[in-house]
PDB file of C-alpha atoms in Angstrom:
ATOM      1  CA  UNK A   1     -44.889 122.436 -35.180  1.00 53.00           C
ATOM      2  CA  UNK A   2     -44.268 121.260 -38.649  1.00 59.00           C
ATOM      3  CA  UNK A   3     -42.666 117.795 -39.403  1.00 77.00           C
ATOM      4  CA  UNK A   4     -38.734 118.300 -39.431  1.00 85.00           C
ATOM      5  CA  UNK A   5     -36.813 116.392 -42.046  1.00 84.00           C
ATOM      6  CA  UNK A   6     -33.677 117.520 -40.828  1.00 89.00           C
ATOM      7  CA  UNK A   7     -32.191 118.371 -37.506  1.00 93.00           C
ATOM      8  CA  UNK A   8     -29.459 121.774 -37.432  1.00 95.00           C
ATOM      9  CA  UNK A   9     -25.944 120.137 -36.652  1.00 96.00           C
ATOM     10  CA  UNK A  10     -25.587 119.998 -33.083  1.00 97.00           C
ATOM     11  CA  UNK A  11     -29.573 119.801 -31.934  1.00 97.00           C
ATOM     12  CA  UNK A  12     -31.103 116.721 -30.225  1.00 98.00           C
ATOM     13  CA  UNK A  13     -32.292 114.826 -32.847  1.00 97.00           C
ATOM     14  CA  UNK A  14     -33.487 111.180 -31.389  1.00 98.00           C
ATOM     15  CA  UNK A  15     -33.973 109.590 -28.249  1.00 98.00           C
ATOM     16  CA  UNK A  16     -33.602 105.967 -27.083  1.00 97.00           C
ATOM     17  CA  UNK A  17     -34.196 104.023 -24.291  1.00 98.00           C
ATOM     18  CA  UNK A  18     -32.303 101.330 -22.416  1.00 98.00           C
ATOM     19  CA  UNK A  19     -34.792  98.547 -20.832  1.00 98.00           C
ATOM     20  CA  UNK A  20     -34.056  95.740 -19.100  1.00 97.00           C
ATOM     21  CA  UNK A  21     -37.901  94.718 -19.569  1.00 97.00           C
ATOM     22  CA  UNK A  22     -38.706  95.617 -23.209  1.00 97.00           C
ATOM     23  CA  UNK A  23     -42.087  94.112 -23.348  1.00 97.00           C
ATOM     24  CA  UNK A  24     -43.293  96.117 -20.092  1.00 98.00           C
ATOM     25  CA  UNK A  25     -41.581  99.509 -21.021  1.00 98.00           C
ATOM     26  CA  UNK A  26     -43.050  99.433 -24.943  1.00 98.00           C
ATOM     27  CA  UNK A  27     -46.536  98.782 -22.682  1.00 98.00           C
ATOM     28  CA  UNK A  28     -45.855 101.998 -20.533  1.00 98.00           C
ATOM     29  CA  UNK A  29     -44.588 104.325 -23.245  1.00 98.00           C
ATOM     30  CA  UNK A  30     -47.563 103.098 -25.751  1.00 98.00           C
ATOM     31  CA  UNK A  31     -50.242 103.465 -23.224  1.00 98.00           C
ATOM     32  CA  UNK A  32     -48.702 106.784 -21.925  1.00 98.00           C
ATOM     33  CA  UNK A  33     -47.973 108.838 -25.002  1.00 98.00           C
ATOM     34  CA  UNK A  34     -50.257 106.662 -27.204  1.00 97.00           C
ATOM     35  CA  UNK A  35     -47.241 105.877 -29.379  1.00 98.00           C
ATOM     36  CA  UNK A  36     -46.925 102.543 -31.453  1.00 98.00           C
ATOM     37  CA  UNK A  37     -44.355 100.476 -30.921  1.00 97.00           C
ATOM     38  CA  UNK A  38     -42.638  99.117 -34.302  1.00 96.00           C
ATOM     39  CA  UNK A  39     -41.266  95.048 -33.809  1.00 95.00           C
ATOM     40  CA  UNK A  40     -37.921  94.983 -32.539  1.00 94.00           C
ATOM     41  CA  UNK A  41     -35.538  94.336 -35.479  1.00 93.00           C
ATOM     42  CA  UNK A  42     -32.881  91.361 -35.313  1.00 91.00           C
ATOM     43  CA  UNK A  43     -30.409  92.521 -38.080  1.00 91.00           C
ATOM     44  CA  UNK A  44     -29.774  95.656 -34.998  1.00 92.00           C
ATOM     45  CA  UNK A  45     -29.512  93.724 -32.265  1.00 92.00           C
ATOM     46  CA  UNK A  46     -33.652  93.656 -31.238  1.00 95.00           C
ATOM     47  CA  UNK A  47     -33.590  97.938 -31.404  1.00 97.00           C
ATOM     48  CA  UNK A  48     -37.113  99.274 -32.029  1.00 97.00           C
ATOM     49  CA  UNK A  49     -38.905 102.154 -33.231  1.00 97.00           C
ATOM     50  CA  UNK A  50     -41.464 104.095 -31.240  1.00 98.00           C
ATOM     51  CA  UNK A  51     -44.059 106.342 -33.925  1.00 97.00           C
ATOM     52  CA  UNK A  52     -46.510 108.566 -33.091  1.00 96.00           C
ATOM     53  CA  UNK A  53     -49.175 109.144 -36.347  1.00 92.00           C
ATOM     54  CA  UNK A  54     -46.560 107.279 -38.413  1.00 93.00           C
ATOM     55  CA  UNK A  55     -43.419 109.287 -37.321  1.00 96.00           C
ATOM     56  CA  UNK A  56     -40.340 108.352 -36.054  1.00 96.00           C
ATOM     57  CA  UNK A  57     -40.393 109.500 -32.468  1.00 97.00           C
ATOM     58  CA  UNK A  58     -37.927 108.025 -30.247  1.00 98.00           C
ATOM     59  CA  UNK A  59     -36.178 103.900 -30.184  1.00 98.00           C
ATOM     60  CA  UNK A  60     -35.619 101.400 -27.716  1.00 98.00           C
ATOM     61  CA  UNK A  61     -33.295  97.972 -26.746  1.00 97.00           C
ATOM     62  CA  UNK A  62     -32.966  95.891 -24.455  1.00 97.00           C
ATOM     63  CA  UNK A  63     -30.639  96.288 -21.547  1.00 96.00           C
ATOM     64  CA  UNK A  64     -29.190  92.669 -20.706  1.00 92.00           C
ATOM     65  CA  UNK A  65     -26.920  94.295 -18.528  1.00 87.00           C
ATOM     66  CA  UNK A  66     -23.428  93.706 -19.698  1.00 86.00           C
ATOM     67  CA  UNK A  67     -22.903  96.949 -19.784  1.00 83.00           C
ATOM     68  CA  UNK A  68     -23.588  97.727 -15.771  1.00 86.00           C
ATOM     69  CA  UNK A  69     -25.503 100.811 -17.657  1.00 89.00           C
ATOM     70  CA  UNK A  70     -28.980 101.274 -15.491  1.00 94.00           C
ATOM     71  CA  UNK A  71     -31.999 101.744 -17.852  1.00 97.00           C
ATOM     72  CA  UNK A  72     -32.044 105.204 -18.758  1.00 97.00           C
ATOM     73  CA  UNK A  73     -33.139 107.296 -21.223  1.00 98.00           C
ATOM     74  CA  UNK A  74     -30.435 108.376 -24.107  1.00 98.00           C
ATOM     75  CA  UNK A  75     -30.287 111.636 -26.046  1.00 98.00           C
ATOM     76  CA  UNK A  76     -28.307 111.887 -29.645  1.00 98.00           C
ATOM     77  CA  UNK A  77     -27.377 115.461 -30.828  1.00 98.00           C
ATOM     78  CA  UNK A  78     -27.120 115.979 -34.745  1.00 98.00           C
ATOM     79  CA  UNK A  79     -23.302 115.828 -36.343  1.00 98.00           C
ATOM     80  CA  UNK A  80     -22.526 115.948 -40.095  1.00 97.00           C
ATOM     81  CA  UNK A  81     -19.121 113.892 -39.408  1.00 98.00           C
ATOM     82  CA  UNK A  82     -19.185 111.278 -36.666  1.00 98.00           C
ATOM     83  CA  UNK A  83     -15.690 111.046 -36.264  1.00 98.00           C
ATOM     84  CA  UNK A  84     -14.397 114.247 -36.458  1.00 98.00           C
ATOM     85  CA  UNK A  85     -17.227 115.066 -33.801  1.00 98.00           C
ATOM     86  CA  UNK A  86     -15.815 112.092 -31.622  1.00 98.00           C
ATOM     87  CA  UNK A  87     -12.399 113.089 -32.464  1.00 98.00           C
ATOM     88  CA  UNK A  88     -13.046 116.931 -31.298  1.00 98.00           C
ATOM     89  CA  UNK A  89     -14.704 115.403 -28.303  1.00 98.00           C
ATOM     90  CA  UNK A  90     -11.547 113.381 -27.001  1.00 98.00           C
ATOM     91  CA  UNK A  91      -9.082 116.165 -27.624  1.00 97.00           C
ATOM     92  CA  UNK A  92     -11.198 117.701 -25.474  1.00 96.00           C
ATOM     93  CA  UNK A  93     -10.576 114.752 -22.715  1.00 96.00           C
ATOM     94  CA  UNK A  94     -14.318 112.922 -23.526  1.00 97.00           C
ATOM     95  CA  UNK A  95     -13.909 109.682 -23.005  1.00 97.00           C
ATOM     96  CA  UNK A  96     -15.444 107.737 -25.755  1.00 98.00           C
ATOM     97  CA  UNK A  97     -18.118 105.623 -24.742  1.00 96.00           C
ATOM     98  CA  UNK A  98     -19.293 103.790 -28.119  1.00 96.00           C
ATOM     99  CA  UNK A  99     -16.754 104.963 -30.948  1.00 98.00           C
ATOM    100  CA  UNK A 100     -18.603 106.089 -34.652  1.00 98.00           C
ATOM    101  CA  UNK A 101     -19.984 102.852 -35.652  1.00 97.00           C
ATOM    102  CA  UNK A 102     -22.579 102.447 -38.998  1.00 96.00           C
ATOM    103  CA  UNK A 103     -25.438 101.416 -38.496  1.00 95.00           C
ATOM    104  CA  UNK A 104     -26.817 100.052 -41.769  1.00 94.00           C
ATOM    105  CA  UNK A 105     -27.001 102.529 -44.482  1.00 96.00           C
ATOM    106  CA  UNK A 106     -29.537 104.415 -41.327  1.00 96.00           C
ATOM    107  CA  UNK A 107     -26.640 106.624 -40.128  1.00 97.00           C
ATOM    108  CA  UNK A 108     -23.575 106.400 -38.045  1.00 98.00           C
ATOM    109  CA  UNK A 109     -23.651 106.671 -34.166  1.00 98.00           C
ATOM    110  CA  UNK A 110     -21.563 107.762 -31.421  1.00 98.00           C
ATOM    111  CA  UNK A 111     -21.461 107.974 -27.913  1.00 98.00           C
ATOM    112  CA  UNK A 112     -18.689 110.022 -25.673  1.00 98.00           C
ATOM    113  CA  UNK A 113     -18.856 111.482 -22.378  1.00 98.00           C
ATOM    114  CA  UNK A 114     -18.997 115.505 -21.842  1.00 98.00           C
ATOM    115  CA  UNK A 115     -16.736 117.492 -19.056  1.00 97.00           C
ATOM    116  CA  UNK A 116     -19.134 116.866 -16.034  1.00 96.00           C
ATOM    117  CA  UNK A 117     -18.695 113.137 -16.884  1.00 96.00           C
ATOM    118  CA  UNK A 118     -22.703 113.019 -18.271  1.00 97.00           C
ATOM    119  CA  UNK A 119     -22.964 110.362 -21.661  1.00 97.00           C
ATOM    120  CA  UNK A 120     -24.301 112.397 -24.825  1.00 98.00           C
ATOM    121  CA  UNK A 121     -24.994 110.030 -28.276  1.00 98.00           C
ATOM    122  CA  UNK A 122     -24.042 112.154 -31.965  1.00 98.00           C
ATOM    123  CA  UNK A 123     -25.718 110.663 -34.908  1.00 98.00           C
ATOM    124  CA  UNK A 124     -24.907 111.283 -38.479  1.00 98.00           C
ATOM    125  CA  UNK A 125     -28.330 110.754 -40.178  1.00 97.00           C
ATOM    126  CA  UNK A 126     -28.443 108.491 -43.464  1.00 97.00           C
ATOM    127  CA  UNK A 127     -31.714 107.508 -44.499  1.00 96.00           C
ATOM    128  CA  UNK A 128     -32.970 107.667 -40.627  1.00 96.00           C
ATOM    129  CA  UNK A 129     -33.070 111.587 -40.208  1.00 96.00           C
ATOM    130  CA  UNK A 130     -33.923 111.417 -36.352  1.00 96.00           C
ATOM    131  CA  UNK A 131     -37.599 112.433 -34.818  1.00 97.00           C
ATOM    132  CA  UNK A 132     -39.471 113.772 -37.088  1.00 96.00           C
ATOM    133  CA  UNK A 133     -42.088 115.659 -34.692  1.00 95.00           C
ATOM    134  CA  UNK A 134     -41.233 117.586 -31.212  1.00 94.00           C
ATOM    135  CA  UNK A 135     -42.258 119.744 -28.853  1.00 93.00           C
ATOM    136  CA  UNK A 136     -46.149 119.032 -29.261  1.00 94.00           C
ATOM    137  CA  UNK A 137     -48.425 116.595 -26.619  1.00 96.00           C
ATOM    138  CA  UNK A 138     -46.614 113.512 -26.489  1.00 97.00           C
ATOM    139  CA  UNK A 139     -43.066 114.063 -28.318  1.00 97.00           C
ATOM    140  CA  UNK A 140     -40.039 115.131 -26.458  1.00 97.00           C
ATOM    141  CA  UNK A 141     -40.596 118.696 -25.635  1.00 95.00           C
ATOM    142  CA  UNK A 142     -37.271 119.912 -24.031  1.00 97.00           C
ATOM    143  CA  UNK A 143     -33.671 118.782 -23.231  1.00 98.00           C
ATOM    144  CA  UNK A 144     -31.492 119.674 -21.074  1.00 98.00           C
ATOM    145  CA  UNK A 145     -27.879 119.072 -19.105  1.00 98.00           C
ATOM    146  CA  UNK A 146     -27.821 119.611 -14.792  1.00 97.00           C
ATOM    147  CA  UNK A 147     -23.911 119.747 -14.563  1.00 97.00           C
ATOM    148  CA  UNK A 148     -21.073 121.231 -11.677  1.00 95.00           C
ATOM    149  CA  UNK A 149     -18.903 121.771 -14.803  1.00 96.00           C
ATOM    150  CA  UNK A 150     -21.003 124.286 -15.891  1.00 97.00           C
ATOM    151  CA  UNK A 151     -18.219 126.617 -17.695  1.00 97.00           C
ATOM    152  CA  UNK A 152     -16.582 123.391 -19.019  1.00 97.00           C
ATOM    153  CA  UNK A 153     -19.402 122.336 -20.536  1.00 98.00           C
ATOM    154  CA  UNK A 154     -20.555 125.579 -22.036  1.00 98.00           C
ATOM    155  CA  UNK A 155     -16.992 125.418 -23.594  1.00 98.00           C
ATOM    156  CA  UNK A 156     -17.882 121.877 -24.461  1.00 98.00           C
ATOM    157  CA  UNK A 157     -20.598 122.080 -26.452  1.00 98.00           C
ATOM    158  CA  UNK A 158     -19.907 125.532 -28.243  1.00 98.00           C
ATOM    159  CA  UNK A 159     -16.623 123.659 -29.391  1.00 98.00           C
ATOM    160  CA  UNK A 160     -17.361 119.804 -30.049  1.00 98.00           C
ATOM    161  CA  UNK A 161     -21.057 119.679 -31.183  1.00 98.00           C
ATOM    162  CA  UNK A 162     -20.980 123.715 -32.771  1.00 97.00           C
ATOM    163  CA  UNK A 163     -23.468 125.042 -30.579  1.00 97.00           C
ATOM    164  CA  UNK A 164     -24.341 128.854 -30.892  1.00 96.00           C
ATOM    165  CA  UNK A 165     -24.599 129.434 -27.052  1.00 96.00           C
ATOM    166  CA  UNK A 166     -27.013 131.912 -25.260  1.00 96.00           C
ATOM    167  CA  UNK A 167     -26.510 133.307 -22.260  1.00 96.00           C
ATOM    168  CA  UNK A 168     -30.079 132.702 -20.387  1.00 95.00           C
ATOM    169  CA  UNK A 169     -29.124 134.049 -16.869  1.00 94.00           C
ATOM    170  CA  UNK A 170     -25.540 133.892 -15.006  1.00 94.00           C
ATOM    171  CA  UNK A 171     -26.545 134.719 -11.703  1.00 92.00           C
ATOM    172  CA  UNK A 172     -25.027 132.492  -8.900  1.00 86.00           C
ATOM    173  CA  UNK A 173     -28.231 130.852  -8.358  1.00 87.00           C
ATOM    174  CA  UNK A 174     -29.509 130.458 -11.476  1.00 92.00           C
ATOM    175  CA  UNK A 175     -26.735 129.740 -14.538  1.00 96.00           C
ATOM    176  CA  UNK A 176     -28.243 128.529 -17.543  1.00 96.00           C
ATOM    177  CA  UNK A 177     -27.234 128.495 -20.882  1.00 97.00           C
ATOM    178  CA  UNK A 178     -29.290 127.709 -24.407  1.00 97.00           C
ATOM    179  CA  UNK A 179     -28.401 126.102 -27.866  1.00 97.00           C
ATOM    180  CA  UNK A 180     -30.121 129.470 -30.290  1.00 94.00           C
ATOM    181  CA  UNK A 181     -32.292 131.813 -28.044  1.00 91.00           C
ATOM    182  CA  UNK A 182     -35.779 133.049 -28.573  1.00 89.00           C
ATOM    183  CA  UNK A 183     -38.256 131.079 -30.120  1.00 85.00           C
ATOM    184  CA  UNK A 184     -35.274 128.665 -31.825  1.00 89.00           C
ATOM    185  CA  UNK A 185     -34.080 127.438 -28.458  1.00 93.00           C
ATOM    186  CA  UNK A 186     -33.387 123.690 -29.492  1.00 95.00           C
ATOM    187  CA  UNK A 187     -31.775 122.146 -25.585  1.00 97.00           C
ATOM    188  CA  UNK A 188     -30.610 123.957 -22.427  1.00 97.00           C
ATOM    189  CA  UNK A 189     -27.748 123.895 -19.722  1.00 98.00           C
ATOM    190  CA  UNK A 190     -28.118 124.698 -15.753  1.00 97.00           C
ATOM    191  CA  UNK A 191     -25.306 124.847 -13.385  1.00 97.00           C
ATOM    192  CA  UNK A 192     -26.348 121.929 -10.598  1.00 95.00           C
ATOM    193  CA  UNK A 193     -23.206 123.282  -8.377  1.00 92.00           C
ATOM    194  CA  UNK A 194     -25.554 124.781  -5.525  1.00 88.00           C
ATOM    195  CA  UNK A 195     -28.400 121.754  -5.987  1.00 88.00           C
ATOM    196  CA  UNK A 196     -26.980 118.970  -7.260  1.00 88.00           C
ATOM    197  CA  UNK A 197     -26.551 116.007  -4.604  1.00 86.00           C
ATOM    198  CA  UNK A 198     -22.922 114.890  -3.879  1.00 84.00           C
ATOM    199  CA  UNK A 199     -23.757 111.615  -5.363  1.00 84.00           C
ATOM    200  CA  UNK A 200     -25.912 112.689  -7.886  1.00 87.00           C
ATOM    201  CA  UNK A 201     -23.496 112.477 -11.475  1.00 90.00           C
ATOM    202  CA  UNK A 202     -24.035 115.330 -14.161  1.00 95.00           C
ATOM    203  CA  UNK A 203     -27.247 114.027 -16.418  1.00 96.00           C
ATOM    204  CA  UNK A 204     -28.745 114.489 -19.458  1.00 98.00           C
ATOM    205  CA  UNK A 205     -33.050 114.498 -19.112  1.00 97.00           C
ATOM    206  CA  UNK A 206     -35.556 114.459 -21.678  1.00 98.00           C
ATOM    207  CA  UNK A 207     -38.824 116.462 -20.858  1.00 98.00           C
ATOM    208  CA  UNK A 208     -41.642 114.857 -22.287  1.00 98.00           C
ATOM    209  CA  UNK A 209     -44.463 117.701 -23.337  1.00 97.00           C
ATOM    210  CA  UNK A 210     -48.114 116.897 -22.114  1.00 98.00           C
ATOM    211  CA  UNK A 211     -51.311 118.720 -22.619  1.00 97.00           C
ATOM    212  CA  UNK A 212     -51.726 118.027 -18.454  1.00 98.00           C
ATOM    213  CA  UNK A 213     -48.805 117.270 -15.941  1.00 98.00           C
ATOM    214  CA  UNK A 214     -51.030 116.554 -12.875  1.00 98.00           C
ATOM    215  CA  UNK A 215     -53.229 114.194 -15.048  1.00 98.00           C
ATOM    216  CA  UNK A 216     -49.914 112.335 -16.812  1.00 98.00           C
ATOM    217  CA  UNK A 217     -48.499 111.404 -13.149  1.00 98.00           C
ATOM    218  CA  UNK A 218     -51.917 109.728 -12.613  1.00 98.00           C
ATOM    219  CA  UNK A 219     -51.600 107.839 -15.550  1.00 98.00           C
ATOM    220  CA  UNK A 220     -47.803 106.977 -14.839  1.00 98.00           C
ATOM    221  CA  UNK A 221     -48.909 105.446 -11.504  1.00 98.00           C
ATOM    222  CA  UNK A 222     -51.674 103.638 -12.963  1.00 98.00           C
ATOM    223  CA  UNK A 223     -48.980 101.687 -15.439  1.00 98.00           C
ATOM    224  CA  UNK A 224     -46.861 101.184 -12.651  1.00 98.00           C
ATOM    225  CA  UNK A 225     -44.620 103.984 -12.964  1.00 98.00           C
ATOM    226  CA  UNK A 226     -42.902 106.379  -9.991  1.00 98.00           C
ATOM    227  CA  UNK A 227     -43.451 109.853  -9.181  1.00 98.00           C
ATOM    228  CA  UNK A 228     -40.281 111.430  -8.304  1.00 97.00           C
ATOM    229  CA  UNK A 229     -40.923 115.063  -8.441  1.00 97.00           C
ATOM    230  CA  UNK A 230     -44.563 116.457  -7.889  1.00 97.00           C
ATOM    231  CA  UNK A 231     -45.848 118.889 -10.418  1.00 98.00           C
ATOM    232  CA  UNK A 232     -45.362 122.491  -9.797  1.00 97.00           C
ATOM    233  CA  UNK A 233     -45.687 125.249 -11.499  1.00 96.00           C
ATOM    234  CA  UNK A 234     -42.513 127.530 -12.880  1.00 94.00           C
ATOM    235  CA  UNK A 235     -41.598 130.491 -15.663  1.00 91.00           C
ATOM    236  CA  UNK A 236     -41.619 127.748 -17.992  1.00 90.00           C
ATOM    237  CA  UNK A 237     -44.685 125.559 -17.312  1.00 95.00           C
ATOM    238  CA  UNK A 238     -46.089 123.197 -14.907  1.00 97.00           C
ATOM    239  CA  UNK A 239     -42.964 120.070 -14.882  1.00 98.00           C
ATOM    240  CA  UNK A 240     -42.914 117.241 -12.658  1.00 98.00           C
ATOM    241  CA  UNK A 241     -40.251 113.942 -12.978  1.00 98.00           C
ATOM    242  CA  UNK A 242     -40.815 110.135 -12.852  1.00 98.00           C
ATOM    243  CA  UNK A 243     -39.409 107.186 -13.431  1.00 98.00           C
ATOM    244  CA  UNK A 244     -40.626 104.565 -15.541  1.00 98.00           C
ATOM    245  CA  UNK A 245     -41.977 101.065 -14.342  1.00 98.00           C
ATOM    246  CA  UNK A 246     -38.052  99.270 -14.920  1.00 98.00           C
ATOM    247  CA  UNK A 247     -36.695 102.748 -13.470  1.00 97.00           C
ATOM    248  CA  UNK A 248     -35.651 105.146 -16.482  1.00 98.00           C
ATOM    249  CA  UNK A 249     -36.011 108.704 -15.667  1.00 98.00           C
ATOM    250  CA  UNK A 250     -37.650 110.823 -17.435  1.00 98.00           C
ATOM    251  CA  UNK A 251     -39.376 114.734 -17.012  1.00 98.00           C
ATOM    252  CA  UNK A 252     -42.837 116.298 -18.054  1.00 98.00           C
ATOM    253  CA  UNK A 253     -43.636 119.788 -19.120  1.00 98.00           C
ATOM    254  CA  UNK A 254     -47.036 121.121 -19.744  1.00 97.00           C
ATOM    255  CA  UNK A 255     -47.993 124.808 -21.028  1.00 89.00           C
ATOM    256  CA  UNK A 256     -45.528 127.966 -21.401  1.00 72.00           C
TER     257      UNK A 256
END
């Protein structure tokens, strides 16, 4: 996969995490993915880089709580107009989480909340253009929205965030819908209606590609992370879930 300087409007473009214990989670994540982690920066609030071979590959800040927000794992799809994006959103009835704020002459962030209720960041890049690398060992690898408001959400996207939407499957056991098709399929979205638990909310996850699942949920254990879902094989490689050592959620996908 060659370096991308650019994300398409509307495709994940960076990832950040929410940590209540930064020093232990930069540990996990460097150790894990063999990322560095960059020093936290004061002038935006203690927010960090993670690079892998020198390129931006996901952030990170501290969680101190305030916010009742559990550490989690954040996606940011691409806009090229913040607040028409956020605007488009709440006539839509999003309700706007963190409204389009600069950050530096970096880019301008958002956050607002989709039809299922699940958070989703926008980012209009300035001279921070997003990751720069994806969907090879150790970068994220996939992305992808478990909703009941399936339709809604289709809607949603397509509308706020200009997705061109593919049709995957629309069986009633298996709904799923794509950002592009084929080879440019950039993020995905699965109907949770028949799956999902009554308390589980509508969720964003980040797959995290590895060159071996079984061997990565070793590892995670060993740094004091949490299997949450074995490995197992499917149509679209060998995934398995965990949760990081201060409880952030995130998937694996290895092969296909």
């Amino acid at each position: 996969m060659p370096l991308r300087e650019t994300a398409p409007v509307g495709a994940p473009c960076w990832i950040d995490l929410l940590t209540s214990d930064p020093d232990r989670s930069r540990a996990f994540y460097t150790e894990l993915f063999g990322w560095k982690a960059e020093e936290p920066n004061a002038e935006f609030g203690g927010y960090w880089n993670f690079v892998k071979d020198d390129i931006l590959i996901a952030g990170g800040m501290r969680n101190d709580g305030s916010s009742g927000a559990p550490d989690t794992w954040s996606i940011y799809l691409a806009t090229d107009n913040a607040q028409a994006t956020i605007d488009a959103a709440t006539a839509k009835g999003s309700q706007v989480i963190v409204p389009a704020m600069p950050v530096g002459d970096l880019g301008t962030m958002g956050v607002v909340t989709d039809p299922g209720g699940a958070a989703i960041g926008l980012w209009k890049p300035g001279t921070h253009k997003g990751f720069g690398i994806y969907d090879e060992p150790n970068t994220p690898g996939w992305f992808e929205l478990h909703t009941r408001k399936y339709d809604e959400s289709v809607a949603f996207y397509h509308d706020v965030f200009k997705w061109t939407t593919h049709t995957v499957s629309d069986e009633p056991e298996f709904r799923y819908t794509t950002l592009g098709e084929g080879d440019g399929q950039l993020a995905g979205m699965m109907d949770g209606t028949a799956y999902l638990p009554v308390e589980a909310p509508a969720a964003w996850s980040i797959y995290f590609r590895v060159d071996d699942t079984d061997a990565a949920l070793r590892q995670i254990e060993g740094l004091g992370g949490t299997v949450t879902e074995p490995a197992q094989d499917t149509p679209y490689g060998r995934l398995a879930a965990a949760n990081d050592p201060t409880g952030a959620r995130f998937k694996l996908m290895a092969g296909a």
